[in-house]
Tab-separated table of C-alpha atoms in Angstrom:
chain	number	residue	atom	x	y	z
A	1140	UNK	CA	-63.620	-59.487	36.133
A	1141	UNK	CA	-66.710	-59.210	38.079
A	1142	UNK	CA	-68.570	-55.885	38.066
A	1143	UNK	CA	-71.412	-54.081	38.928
A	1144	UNK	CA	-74.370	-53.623	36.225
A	1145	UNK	CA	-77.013	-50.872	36.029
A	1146	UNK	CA	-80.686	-50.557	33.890
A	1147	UNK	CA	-81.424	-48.567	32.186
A	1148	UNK	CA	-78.413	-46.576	31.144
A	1149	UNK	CA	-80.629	-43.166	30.687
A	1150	UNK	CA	-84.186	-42.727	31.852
A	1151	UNK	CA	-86.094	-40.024	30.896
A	1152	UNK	CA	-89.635	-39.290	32.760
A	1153	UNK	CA	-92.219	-36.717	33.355
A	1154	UNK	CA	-92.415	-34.698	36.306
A	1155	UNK	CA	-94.504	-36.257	38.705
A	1156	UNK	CA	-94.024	-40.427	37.701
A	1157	UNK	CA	-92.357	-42.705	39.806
A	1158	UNK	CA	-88.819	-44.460	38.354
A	1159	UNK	CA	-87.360	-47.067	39.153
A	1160	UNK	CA	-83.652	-47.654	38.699
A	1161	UNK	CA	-82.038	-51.253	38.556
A	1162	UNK	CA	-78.894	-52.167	39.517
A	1163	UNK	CA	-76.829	-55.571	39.749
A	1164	UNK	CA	-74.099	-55.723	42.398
A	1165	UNK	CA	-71.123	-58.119	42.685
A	1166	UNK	CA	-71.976	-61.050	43.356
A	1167	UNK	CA	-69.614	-61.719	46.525
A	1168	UNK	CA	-70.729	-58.386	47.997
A	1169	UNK	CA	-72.717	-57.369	50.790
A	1170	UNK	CA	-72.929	-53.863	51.082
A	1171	UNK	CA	-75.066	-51.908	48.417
A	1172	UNK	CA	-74.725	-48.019	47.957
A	1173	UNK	CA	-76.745	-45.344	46.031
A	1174	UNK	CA	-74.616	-42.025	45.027
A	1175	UNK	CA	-76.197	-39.259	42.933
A	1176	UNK	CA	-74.254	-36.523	40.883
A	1177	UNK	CA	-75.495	-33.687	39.095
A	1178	UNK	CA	-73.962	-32.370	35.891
A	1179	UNK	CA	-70.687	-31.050	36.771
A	1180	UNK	CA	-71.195	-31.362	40.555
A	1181	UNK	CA	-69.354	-34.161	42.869
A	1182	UNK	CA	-70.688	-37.242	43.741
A	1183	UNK	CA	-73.204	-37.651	46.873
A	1184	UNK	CA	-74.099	-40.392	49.014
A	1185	UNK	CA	-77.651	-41.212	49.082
A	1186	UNK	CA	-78.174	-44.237	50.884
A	1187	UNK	CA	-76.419	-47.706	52.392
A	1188	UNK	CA	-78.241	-51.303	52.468
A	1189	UNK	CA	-76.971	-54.183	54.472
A	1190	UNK	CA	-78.506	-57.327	55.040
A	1191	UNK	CA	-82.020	-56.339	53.513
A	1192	UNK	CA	-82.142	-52.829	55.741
A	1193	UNK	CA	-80.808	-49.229	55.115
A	1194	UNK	CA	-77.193	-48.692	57.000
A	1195	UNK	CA	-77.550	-44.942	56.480
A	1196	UNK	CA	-78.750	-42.859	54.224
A	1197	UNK	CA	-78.336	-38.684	53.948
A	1198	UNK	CA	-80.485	-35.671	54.271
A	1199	UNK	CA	-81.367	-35.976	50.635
A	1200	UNK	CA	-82.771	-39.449	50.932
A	1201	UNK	CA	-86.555	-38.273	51.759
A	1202	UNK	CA	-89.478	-40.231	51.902
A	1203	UNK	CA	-89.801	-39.561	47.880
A	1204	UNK	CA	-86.535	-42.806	47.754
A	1205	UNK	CA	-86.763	-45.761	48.492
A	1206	UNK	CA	-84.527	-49.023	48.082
A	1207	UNK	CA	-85.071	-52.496	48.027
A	1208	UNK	CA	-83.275	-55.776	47.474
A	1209	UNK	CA	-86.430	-58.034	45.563
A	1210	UNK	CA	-84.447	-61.158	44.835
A	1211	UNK	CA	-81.007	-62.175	45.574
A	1212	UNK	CA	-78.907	-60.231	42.794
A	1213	UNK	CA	-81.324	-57.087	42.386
A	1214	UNK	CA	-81.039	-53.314	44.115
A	1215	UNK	CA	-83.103	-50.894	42.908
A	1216	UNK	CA	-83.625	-47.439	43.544
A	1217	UNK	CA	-86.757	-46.330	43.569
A	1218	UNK	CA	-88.137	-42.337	43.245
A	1219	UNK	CA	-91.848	-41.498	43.439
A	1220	UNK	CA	-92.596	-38.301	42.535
A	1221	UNK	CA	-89.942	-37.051	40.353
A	1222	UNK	CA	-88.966	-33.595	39.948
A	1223	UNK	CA	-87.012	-31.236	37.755
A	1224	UNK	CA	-83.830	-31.434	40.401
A	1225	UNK	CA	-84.065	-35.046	40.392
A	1226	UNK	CA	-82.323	-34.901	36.927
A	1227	UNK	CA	-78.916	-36.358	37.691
A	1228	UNK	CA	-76.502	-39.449	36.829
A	1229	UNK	CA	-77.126	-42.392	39.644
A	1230	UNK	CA	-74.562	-44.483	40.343
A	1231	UNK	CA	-74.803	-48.160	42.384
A	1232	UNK	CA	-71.971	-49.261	44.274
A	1233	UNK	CA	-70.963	-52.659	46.014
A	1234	UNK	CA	-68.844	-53.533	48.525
A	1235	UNK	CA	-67.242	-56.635	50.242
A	1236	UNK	CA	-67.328	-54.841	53.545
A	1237	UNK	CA	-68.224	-51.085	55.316
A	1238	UNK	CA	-66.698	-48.886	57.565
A	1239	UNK	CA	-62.835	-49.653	58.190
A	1240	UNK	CA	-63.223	-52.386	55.604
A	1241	UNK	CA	-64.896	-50.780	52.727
A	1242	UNK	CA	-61.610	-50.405	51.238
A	1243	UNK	CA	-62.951	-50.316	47.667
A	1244	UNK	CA	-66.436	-49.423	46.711
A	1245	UNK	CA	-67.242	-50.336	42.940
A	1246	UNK	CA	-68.784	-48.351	40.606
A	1247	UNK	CA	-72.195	-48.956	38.415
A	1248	UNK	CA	-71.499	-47.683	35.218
A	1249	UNK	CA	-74.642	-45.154	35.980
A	1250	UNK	CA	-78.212	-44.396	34.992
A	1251	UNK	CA	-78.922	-40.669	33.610
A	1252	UNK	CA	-82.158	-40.037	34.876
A	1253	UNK	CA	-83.580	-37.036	32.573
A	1254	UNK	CA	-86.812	-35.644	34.130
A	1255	UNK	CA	-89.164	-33.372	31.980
B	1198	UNK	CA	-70.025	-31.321	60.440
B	1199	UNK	CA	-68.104	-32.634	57.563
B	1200	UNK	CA	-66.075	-31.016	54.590
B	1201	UNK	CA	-63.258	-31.966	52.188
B	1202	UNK	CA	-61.312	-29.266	50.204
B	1203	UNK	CA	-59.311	-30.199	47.350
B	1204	UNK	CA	-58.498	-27.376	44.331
B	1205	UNK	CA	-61.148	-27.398	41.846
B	1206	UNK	CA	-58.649	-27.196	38.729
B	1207	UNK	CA	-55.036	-28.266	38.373
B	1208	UNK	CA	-53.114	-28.042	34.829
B	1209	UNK	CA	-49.566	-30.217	34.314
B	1210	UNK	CA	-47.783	-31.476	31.105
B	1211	UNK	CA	-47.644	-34.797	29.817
B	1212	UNK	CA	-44.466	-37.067	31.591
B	1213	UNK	CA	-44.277	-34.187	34.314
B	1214	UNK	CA	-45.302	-34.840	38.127
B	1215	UNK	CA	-48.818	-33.537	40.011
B	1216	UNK	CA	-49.943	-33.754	43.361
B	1217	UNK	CA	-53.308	-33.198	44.208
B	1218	UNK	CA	-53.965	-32.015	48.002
B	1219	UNK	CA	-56.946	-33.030	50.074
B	1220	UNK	CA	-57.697	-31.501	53.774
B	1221	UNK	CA	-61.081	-32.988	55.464
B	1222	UNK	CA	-62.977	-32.255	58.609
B	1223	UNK	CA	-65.307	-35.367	59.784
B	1224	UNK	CA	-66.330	-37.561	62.107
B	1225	UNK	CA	-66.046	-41.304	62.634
B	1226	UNK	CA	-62.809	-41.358	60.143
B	1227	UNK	CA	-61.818	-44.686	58.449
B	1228	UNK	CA	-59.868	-43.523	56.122
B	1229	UNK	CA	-59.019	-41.607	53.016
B	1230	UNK	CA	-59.837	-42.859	49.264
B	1231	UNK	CA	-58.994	-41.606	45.611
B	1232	UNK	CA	-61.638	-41.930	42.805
B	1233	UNK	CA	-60.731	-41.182	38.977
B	1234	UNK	CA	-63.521	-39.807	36.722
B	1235	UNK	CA	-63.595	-39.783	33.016
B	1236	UNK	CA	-66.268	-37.421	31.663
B	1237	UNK	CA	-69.329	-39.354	31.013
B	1238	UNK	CA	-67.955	-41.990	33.612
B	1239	UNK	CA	-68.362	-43.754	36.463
B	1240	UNK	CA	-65.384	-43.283	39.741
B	1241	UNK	CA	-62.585	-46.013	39.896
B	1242	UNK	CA	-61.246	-46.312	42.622
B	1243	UNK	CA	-57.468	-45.668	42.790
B	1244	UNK	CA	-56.053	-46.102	46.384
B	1245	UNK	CA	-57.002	-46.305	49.822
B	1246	UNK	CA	-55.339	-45.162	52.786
B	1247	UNK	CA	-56.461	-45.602	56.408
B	1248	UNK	CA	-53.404	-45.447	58.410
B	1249	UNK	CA	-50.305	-42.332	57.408
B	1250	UNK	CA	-47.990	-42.769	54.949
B	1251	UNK	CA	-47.871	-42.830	51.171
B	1252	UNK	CA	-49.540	-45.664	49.651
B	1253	UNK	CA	-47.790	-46.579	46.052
B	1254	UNK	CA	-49.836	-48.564	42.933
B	1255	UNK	CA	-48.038	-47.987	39.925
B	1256	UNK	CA	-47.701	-44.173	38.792
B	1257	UNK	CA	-50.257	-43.423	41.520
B	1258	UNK	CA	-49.301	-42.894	45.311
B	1259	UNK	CA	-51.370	-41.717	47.786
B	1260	UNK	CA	-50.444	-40.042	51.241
B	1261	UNK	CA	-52.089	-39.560	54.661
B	1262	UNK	CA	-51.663	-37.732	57.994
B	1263	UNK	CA	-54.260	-38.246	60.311
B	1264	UNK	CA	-52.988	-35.762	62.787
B	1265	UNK	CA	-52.976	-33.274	59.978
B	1266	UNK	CA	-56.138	-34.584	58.215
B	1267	UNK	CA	-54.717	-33.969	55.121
B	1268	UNK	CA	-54.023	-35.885	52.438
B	1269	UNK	CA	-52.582	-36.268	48.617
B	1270	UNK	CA	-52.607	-37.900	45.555
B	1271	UNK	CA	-49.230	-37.856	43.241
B	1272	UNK	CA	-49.518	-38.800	39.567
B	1273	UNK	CA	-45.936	-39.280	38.381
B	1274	UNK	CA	-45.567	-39.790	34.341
B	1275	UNK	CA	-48.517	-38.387	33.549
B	1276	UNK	CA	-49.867	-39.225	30.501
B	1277	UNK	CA	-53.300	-37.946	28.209
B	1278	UNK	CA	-55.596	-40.310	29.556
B	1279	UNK	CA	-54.170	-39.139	33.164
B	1280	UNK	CA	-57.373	-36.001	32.089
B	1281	UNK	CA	-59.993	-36.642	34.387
B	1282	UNK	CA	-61.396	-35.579	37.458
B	1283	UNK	CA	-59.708	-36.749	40.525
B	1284	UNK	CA	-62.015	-37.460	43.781
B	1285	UNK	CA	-60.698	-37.598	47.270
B	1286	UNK	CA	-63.103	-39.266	49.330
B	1287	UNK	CA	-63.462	-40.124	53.739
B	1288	UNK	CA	-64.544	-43.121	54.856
B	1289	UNK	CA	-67.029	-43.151	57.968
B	1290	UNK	CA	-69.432	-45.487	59.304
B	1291	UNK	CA	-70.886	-46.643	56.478
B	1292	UNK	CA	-70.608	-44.573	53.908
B	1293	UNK	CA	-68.200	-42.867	51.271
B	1294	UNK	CA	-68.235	-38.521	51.327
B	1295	UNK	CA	-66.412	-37.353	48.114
B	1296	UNK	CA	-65.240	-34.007	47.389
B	1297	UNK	CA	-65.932	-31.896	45.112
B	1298	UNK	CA	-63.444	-32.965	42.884
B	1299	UNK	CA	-59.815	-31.932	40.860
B	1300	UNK	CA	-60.292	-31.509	37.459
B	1301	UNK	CA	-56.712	-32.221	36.004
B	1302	UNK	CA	-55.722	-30.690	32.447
B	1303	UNK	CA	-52.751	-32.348	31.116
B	1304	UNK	CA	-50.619	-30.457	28.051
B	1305	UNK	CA	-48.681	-32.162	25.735
């Protein structure tokens, strides 16, 4: 069964470097998602990419994020910058559709980004 | 604005029946999914409902009411590896807003 990959499965940086976090969605898909979730916390939508531009993305997507599609089976997540409350699990997702027909978003295993 | 409420903890024994309730307030509404989360995890998804009425997949069923904007997840049989956190999440535009999650305790 087909499913979505992520790279590396923990990160750990120093305050202040840039990170970049890899991610390999379904192959069929078309829509490409960023969620975030702090320890214990719920899971938060940080951006949507469709057809090599951003969808929507939410108040915590700041100039410090950025995403990019670089080939035709990459998404990465990129954060310059990093800070202590950057710390956090970050999850890709994939999609065959959006809106009324995002029926099913699939889940990255995750990448536990540890800043210091 | 936009919120989802769903309880925070909910405790059942193993084989027994649980129902976990979700009420939302947004914008632009699709519709109204369920995410599983083991610790250490990523969410499954579980079900999807975008017009009312209960929605069955096995030992899972999910329910709807638009009018109400409420909806729930029932977990019938439960069993251990039913202990997880339980996710309802709206559908709009083009994105996904969870909640804040159920954590569900099952006792044998």
């Amino acid at each position: 069964e087909p499913e979505v990959t992520q790279t590396p499965s923990h990160q750990v940086t120093q305050m202040g470097q840039e990170v970049i976090l890899r991610c390999v969605p379904i192959s069929n898909h078309l829509y490409f998602y960023w969620y975030r979730q702090i320890l214990g916390q719920k899971v938060e939508f940080l951006v949507s990419f469709y057809n090599n531009e951003i969808s929507e993305k939410s108040e915590i997507f700041d100039d410090q994020f950025s995403v990019e599609r670089p080939d035709g089976s990459n998404f990465t997540l990129k954060i310059r910058s990093t800070k202590l409350e950057d710390s956090a699990m970050y999850f890709c997702a994939s999609s065959v559709g959006s809106g009324a027909g995002s029926l099913t978003q699939y889940f990255g295993p995750g990448t536990r980004l540890t800043v210091l | 604005g936009q919120s989802l409420e769903q309880p925070s903890e909910v405790t059942a024994v193993e084989g027994a029946i649980v129902q976990i309730n979700c009420t939302y307030q947004t914008s632009g509404f699709y519709g109204l999914s369920w995410y599983q989360q083991h610790d250490g995890g990523a969410p499954t998804f579980l079900s999807y409902n975008a017009l009312d009425g209960l929605e069955e997949t096995g030992r899972f069923s999910s329910f709807l009411s638009r009018s109400d904007s409420y909806g729930y997840l029932l977990l019938q049989e439960l069993q251990m590896k039913d202990s997880a956190s339980y996710f309802c999440a709206v559908h709009r535009d083009d994105k996904i807003i969870f909640g804040k999650g159920t954590r569900l305790h099952i006792l044998p």
